[in-house]
Protein backbone atom coordinates (compact mmCIF):
# COMPACT_ATOMS: atom_id res chain seq x y z
CA UNK A 1 0.00 0.00 0.00
CA UNK A 2 1.30 3.42 -0.92
CA UNK A 3 2.59 5.60 1.87
CA UNK A 4 2.13 8.70 -0.27
CA UNK A 5 -0.23 11.22 1.15
CA UNK A 6 -3.76 10.43 0.02
CA UNK A 7 -4.98 13.58 -1.71
CA UNK A 8 -8.33 12.22 -2.84
CA UNK A 9 -11.49 14.22 -2.23
CA UNK A 10 -15.12 13.28 -2.84
CA UNK A 11 -14.88 15.08 -6.20
CA UNK A 12 -12.46 12.35 -7.39
CA UNK A 13 -15.04 9.60 -6.89
CA UNK A 14 -17.19 8.25 -9.71
CA UNK A 15 -20.07 8.69 -7.26
CA UNK A 16 -19.93 12.47 -7.86
CA UNK A 17 -19.52 12.29 -11.65
CA UNK A 18 -22.94 12.09 -13.32
CA UNK A 19 -23.44 9.22 -15.77
CA UNK A 20 -26.55 8.28 -17.78
CA UNK A 21 -27.31 5.41 -17.83
CA UNK A 22 -25.99 4.78 -14.30
CA UNK A 23 -22.78 2.84 -13.77
CA UNK A 24 -22.84 -0.74 -12.47
CA UNK A 25 -22.66 -0.58 -8.65
CA UNK A 26 -22.16 -4.18 -7.66
CA UNK A 27 -22.70 -5.62 -4.18
CA UNK A 28 -19.90 -8.05 -3.29
CA UNK A 29 -20.91 -11.69 -2.96
CA UNK A 30 -18.49 -14.57 -2.49
CA UNK A 31 -18.51 -17.77 -4.53
CA UNK A 32 -20.49 -19.76 -1.95
CA UNK A 33 -22.81 -16.79 -1.32
CA UNK A 34 -21.85 -17.00 2.36
CA UNK A 35 -20.93 -13.31 2.44
CA UNK A 36 -23.19 -10.85 0.63
CA UNK A 37 -23.29 -7.08 0.98
CA UNK A 38 -26.96 -7.07 0.00
CA UNK A 39 -27.64 -9.35 2.98
CA UNK A 40 -25.41 -7.23 5.24
CA UNK A 41 -27.61 -4.21 4.45
CA UNK A 42 -30.78 -6.20 5.22
CA UNK A 43 -29.34 -7.53 8.48
CA UNK A 44 -28.08 -4.15 9.71
CA UNK A 45 -31.45 -2.53 8.97
CA UNK A 46 -33.37 -5.38 10.63
CA UNK A 47 -31.52 -4.68 13.89
CA UNK A 48 -32.52 -1.01 14.09
CA UNK A 49 -35.17 0.34 16.45
CA UNK A 50 -38.58 1.42 15.21
CA UNK A 51 -41.50 -0.07 13.37
CA UNK A 52 -41.39 -2.36 10.36
CA UNK A 53 -42.36 0.67 8.26
CA UNK A 54 -39.44 2.64 9.71
CA UNK A 55 -37.06 -0.16 8.78
CA UNK A 56 -38.47 -0.46 5.28
CA UNK A 57 -38.01 3.30 4.85
CA UNK A 58 -34.41 3.14 6.06
CA UNK A 59 -33.69 0.22 3.73
CA UNK A 60 -35.14 2.21 0.84
CA UNK A 61 -33.06 5.28 1.75
CA UNK A 62 -29.86 3.25 1.80
CA UNK A 63 -30.53 1.58 -1.55
CA UNK A 64 -31.65 4.91 -2.99
CA UNK A 65 -28.38 6.52 -1.95
CA UNK A 66 -26.40 3.69 -3.59
CA UNK A 67 -28.42 4.16 -6.80
CA UNK A 68 -27.58 7.88 -6.72
CA UNK A 69 -23.92 6.92 -6.30
CA UNK A 70 -24.22 4.64 -9.36
CA UNK A 71 -25.63 7.59 -11.32
CA UNK A 72 -22.77 9.82 -10.12
CA UNK A 73 -25.19 12.05 -8.23
CA UNK A 74 -23.83 11.87 -4.69
CA UNK A 75 -23.05 15.27 -3.33
CA UNK A 76 -21.53 16.27 -0.03
CA UNK A 77 -24.16 17.21 2.51
CA UNK A 78 -26.90 15.75 0.35
CA UNK A 79 -29.19 15.23 3.32
CA UNK A 80 -29.01 14.35 6.99
CA UNK A 81 -25.25 14.79 7.00
CA UNK A 82 -24.72 11.77 4.73
CA UNK A 83 -21.27 12.00 3.22
CA UNK A 84 -18.80 10.36 0.89
CA UNK A 85 -15.13 10.27 1.91
CA UNK A 86 -11.93 8.52 0.89
CA UNK A 87 -10.73 5.82 3.30
CA UNK A 88 -7.34 7.15 4.43
CA UNK A 89 -5.99 3.77 5.56
CA UNK A 90 -6.60 2.18 2.14
CA UNK A 91 -6.25 4.19 -1.10
CA UNK A 92 -8.44 1.68 -2.97
CA UNK A 93 -11.46 2.35 -0.78
CA UNK A 94 -14.19 4.94 -0.35
CA UNK A 95 -16.73 5.27 2.45
CA UNK A 96 -20.40 6.28 2.21
CA UNK A 97 -21.88 7.29 5.58
CA UNK A 98 -25.47 7.38 6.76
CA UNK A 99 -26.08 9.25 10.00
CA UNK A 100 -29.50 8.59 11.48
CA UNK A 101 -29.27 9.84 15.07
CA UNK A 102 -30.78 7.42 17.55
CA UNK A 103 -31.32 4.88 14.80
CA UNK A 104 -27.59 4.64 14.34
CA UNK A 105 -24.91 5.23 11.77
CA UNK A 106 -24.15 3.01 8.81
CA UNK A 107 -21.13 2.59 6.59
CA UNK A 108 -20.59 1.17 3.12
CA UNK A 109 -17.01 0.74 1.90
CA UNK A 110 -16.61 0.52 -1.83
CA UNK A 111 -13.92 0.48 -4.54
CA UNK A 112 -14.04 1.86 -8.06
CA UNK A 113 -12.50 -0.66 -10.51
CA UNK A 114 -13.93 1.44 -13.36
CA UNK A 115 -15.35 -1.44 -15.40
CA UNK A 116 -17.08 -4.80 -14.92
CA UNK A 117 -18.22 -3.56 -12.42
CA UNK A 118 -17.60 0.20 -12.34
CA UNK A 119 -18.09 0.27 -8.58
CA UNK A 120 -18.18 -2.51 -6.00
CA UNK A 121 -19.66 -2.28 -2.51
CA UNK A 122 -17.42 -4.46 -0.34
CA UNK A 123 -18.72 -4.26 3.23
CA UNK A 124 -21.77 -2.70 4.91
CA UNK A 125 -22.18 -2.40 8.68
CA UNK A 126 -23.80 -0.44 11.46
CA UNK A 127 -21.19 1.62 13.30
CA UNK A 128 -20.64 -0.01 16.69
CA UNK A 129 -20.51 2.73 19.32
CA UNK A 130 -21.67 0.52 22.22
CA UNK A 131 -18.31 0.80 24.01
CA UNK A 132 -18.63 4.61 24.34
CA UNK A 133 -14.84 4.59 23.99
CA UNK A 134 -13.40 6.56 21.06
CA UNK A 135 -10.32 4.35 20.67
CA UNK A 136 -12.37 1.16 20.75
CA UNK A 137 -14.92 2.57 18.28
CA UNK A 138 -12.08 3.50 15.91
CA UNK A 139 -10.44 0.09 16.36
CA UNK A 140 -13.68 -1.71 15.45
CA UNK A 141 -14.23 0.49 12.42
CA UNK A 142 -10.67 0.00 11.21
CA UNK A 143 -11.25 -3.76 11.38
CA UNK A 144 -14.32 -3.34 9.15
CA UNK A 145 -12.29 -1.29 6.65
CA UNK A 146 -9.60 -3.96 6.63
CA UNK A 147 -12.23 -6.63 5.92
CA UNK A 148 -13.40 -4.54 2.94
CA UNK A 149 -9.79 -4.27 1.78
CA UNK A 150 -9.31 -8.04 1.96
CA UNK A 151 -12.51 -8.63 -0.02
CA UNK A 152 -11.30 -6.19 -2.66
CA UNK A 153 -7.98 -8.00 -3.11
CA UNK A 154 -9.32 -11.55 -2.81
CA UNK A 155 -12.36 -10.93 -5.01
CA UNK A 156 -10.64 -9.40 -8.04
CA UNK A 157 -10.16 -12.84 -9.64
CA UNK A 158 -13.92 -13.37 -9.98
CA UNK A 159 -14.85 -9.67 -10.21
CA UNK A 160 -16.39 -9.84 -6.71
CA UNK A 161 -19.17 -12.09 -7.99
CA UNK A 162 -20.26 -9.67 -10.73
CA UNK A 163 -21.67 -11.41 -13.84
CA UNK A 164 -23.28 -10.36 -17.15
CA UNK A 165 -26.92 -9.48 -16.39
CA UNK A 166 -25.91 -9.40 -12.72
CA UNK A 167 -28.60 -9.74 -10.04
CA UNK A 168 -26.25 -8.50 -7.32
CA UNK A 169 -25.92 -4.98 -8.70
CA UNK A 170 -27.84 -2.05 -7.18
CA UNK A 171 -31.02 -1.42 -9.10
CA UNK A 172 -31.31 -5.00 -10.37
ZN1 LIG B 1 -23.05 -7.08 -10.29
Tab-separated table of C-alpha atoms and ligand atoms in Angstrom:
chain	number	residue	atom	x	y	z
A	1	UNK	CA	0.000	0.000	0.000
A	2	UNK	CA	1.297	3.422	-0.916
A	3	UNK	CA	2.592	5.605	1.872
A	4	UNK	CA	2.129	8.699	-0.273
A	5	UNK	CA	-0.234	11.225	1.152
A	6	UNK	CA	-3.756	10.431	0.023
A	7	UNK	CA	-4.984	13.580	-1.706
A	8	UNK	CA	-8.331	12.221	-2.844
A	9	UNK	CA	-11.486	14.222	-2.227
A	10	UNK	CA	-15.123	13.284	-2.843
A	11	UNK	CA	-14.878	15.079	-6.200
A	12	UNK	CA	-12.456	12.354	-7.387
A	13	UNK	CA	-15.035	9.604	-6.889
A	14	UNK	CA	-17.194	8.247	-9.711
A	15	UNK	CA	-20.068	8.694	-7.260
A	16	UNK	CA	-19.931	12.465	-7.857
A	17	UNK	CA	-19.521	12.292	-11.650
A	18	UNK	CA	-22.943	12.093	-13.319
A	19	UNK	CA	-23.437	9.225	-15.766
A	20	UNK	CA	-26.551	8.284	-17.776
A	21	UNK	CA	-27.315	5.407	-17.828
A	22	UNK	CA	-25.994	4.783	-14.303
A	23	UNK	CA	-22.785	2.837	-13.768
A	24	UNK	CA	-22.843	-0.743	-12.471
A	25	UNK	CA	-22.656	-0.580	-8.649
A	26	UNK	CA	-22.156	-4.181	-7.660
A	27	UNK	CA	-22.697	-5.625	-4.185
A	28	UNK	CA	-19.902	-8.050	-3.292
A	29	UNK	CA	-20.907	-11.695	-2.959
A	30	UNK	CA	-18.487	-14.571	-2.491
A	31	UNK	CA	-18.508	-17.766	-4.535
A	32	UNK	CA	-20.487	-19.760	-1.954
A	33	UNK	CA	-22.815	-16.790	-1.318
A	34	UNK	CA	-21.849	-17.002	2.358
A	35	UNK	CA	-20.927	-13.312	2.437
A	36	UNK	CA	-23.187	-10.851	0.627
A	37	UNK	CA	-23.286	-7.082	0.976
A	38	UNK	CA	-26.963	-7.073	-0.004
A	39	UNK	CA	-27.640	-9.352	2.981
A	40	UNK	CA	-25.408	-7.230	5.240
A	41	UNK	CA	-27.605	-4.213	4.448
A	42	UNK	CA	-30.781	-6.202	5.224
A	43	UNK	CA	-29.343	-7.531	8.483
A	44	UNK	CA	-28.080	-4.148	9.709
A	45	UNK	CA	-31.447	-2.534	8.969
A	46	UNK	CA	-33.367	-5.380	10.632
A	47	UNK	CA	-31.523	-4.680	13.891
A	48	UNK	CA	-32.525	-1.007	14.090
A	49	UNK	CA	-35.166	0.338	16.445
A	50	UNK	CA	-38.575	1.423	15.206
A	51	UNK	CA	-41.501	-0.074	13.373
A	52	UNK	CA	-41.393	-2.362	10.364
A	53	UNK	CA	-42.361	0.668	8.265
A	54	UNK	CA	-39.438	2.644	9.713
A	55	UNK	CA	-37.065	-0.162	8.782
A	56	UNK	CA	-38.473	-0.457	5.284
A	57	UNK	CA	-38.014	3.299	4.847
A	58	UNK	CA	-34.413	3.145	6.058
A	59	UNK	CA	-33.686	0.217	3.731
A	60	UNK	CA	-35.143	2.213	0.841
A	61	UNK	CA	-33.057	5.282	1.752
A	62	UNK	CA	-29.864	3.254	1.803
A	63	UNK	CA	-30.526	1.581	-1.551
A	64	UNK	CA	-31.649	4.914	-2.994
A	65	UNK	CA	-28.382	6.523	-1.947
A	66	UNK	CA	-26.404	3.694	-3.595
A	67	UNK	CA	-28.415	4.157	-6.800
A	68	UNK	CA	-27.576	7.885	-6.717
A	69	UNK	CA	-23.920	6.921	-6.298
A	70	UNK	CA	-24.221	4.639	-9.359
A	71	UNK	CA	-25.627	7.590	-11.318
A	72	UNK	CA	-22.771	9.821	-10.115
A	73	UNK	CA	-25.192	12.050	-8.234
A	74	UNK	CA	-23.827	11.868	-4.686
A	75	UNK	CA	-23.046	15.273	-3.333
A	76	UNK	CA	-21.530	16.267	-0.028
A	77	UNK	CA	-24.158	17.209	2.506
A	78	UNK	CA	-26.900	15.752	0.352
A	79	UNK	CA	-29.193	15.228	3.323
A	80	UNK	CA	-29.014	14.347	6.988
A	81	UNK	CA	-25.254	14.787	7.000
A	82	UNK	CA	-24.718	11.775	4.733
A	83	UNK	CA	-21.271	11.999	3.219
A	84	UNK	CA	-18.799	10.362	0.891
A	85	UNK	CA	-15.134	10.271	1.910
A	86	UNK	CA	-11.927	8.522	0.890
A	87	UNK	CA	-10.728	5.820	3.302
A	88	UNK	CA	-7.343	7.148	4.426
A	89	UNK	CA	-5.986	3.771	5.559
A	90	UNK	CA	-6.600	2.180	2.136
A	91	UNK	CA	-6.253	4.193	-1.096
A	92	UNK	CA	-8.442	1.684	-2.972
A	93	UNK	CA	-11.460	2.349	-0.778
A	94	UNK	CA	-14.193	4.939	-0.347
A	95	UNK	CA	-16.727	5.269	2.446
A	96	UNK	CA	-20.397	6.280	2.214
A	97	UNK	CA	-21.884	7.287	5.580
A	98	UNK	CA	-25.470	7.378	6.756
A	99	UNK	CA	-26.083	9.246	10.001
A	100	UNK	CA	-29.502	8.595	11.476
A	101	UNK	CA	-29.265	9.844	15.067
A	102	UNK	CA	-30.779	7.421	17.551
A	103	UNK	CA	-31.316	4.877	14.799
A	104	UNK	CA	-27.592	4.638	14.340
A	105	UNK	CA	-24.913	5.233	11.773
A	106	UNK	CA	-24.154	3.006	8.809
A	107	UNK	CA	-21.127	2.590	6.586
A	108	UNK	CA	-20.586	1.173	3.123
A	109	UNK	CA	-17.006	0.738	1.899
A	110	UNK	CA	-16.607	0.521	-1.833
A	111	UNK	CA	-13.920	0.484	-4.538
A	112	UNK	CA	-14.036	1.860	-8.060
A	113	UNK	CA	-12.501	-0.659	-10.505
A	114	UNK	CA	-13.932	1.443	-13.364
A	115	UNK	CA	-15.354	-1.438	-15.401
A	116	UNK	CA	-17.078	-4.797	-14.925
A	117	UNK	CA	-18.221	-3.561	-12.420
A	118	UNK	CA	-17.603	0.200	-12.340
A	119	UNK	CA	-18.091	0.266	-8.578
A	120	UNK	CA	-18.181	-2.509	-6.002
A	121	UNK	CA	-19.661	-2.277	-2.506
A	122	UNK	CA	-17.417	-4.456	-0.341
A	123	UNK	CA	-18.718	-4.260	3.232
A	124	UNK	CA	-21.773	-2.701	4.915
A	125	UNK	CA	-22.176	-2.395	8.681
A	126	UNK	CA	-23.801	-0.438	11.460
A	127	UNK	CA	-21.194	1.621	13.297
A	128	UNK	CA	-20.642	-0.014	16.693
A	129	UNK	CA	-20.509	2.733	19.322
A	130	UNK	CA	-21.671	0.524	22.217
A	131	UNK	CA	-18.314	0.798	24.007
A	132	UNK	CA	-18.627	4.612	24.338
A	133	UNK	CA	-14.836	4.593	23.987
A	134	UNK	CA	-13.399	6.557	21.061
A	135	UNK	CA	-10.319	4.350	20.670
A	136	UNK	CA	-12.374	1.156	20.748
A	137	UNK	CA	-14.924	2.566	18.277
A	138	UNK	CA	-12.082	3.499	15.915
A	139	UNK	CA	-10.445	0.087	16.356
A	140	UNK	CA	-13.681	-1.710	15.451
A	141	UNK	CA	-14.232	0.486	12.423
A	142	UNK	CA	-10.665	-0.005	11.207
A	143	UNK	CA	-11.255	-3.764	11.377
A	144	UNK	CA	-14.323	-3.340	9.147
A	145	UNK	CA	-12.287	-1.292	6.649
A	146	UNK	CA	-9.604	-3.958	6.632
A	147	UNK	CA	-12.233	-6.631	5.917
A	148	UNK	CA	-13.403	-4.543	2.937
A	149	UNK	CA	-9.787	-4.266	1.775
A	150	UNK	CA	-9.309	-8.045	1.957
A	151	UNK	CA	-12.505	-8.633	-0.017
A	152	UNK	CA	-11.299	-6.187	-2.660
A	153	UNK	CA	-7.979	-8.001	-3.115
A	154	UNK	CA	-9.317	-11.550	-2.805
A	155	UNK	CA	-12.363	-10.926	-5.013
A	156	UNK	CA	-10.642	-9.404	-8.039
A	157	UNK	CA	-10.162	-12.837	-9.645
A	158	UNK	CA	-13.920	-13.373	-9.980
A	159	UNK	CA	-14.855	-9.666	-10.209
A	160	UNK	CA	-16.389	-9.841	-6.708
A	161	UNK	CA	-19.169	-12.092	-7.986
A	162	UNK	CA	-20.261	-9.668	-10.733
A	163	UNK	CA	-21.671	-11.410	-13.843
A	164	UNK	CA	-23.277	-10.362	-17.151
A	165	UNK	CA	-26.923	-9.484	-16.388
A	166	UNK	CA	-25.906	-9.402	-12.720
A	167	UNK	CA	-28.601	-9.745	-10.043
A	168	UNK	CA	-26.252	-8.501	-7.320
A	169	UNK	CA	-25.917	-4.976	-8.700
A	170	UNK	CA	-27.836	-2.051	-7.183
A	171	UNK	CA	-31.022	-1.420	-9.103
A	172	UNK	CA	-31.313	-5.005	-10.366
B	1	LIG	ZN1	-23.045	-7.080	-10.292
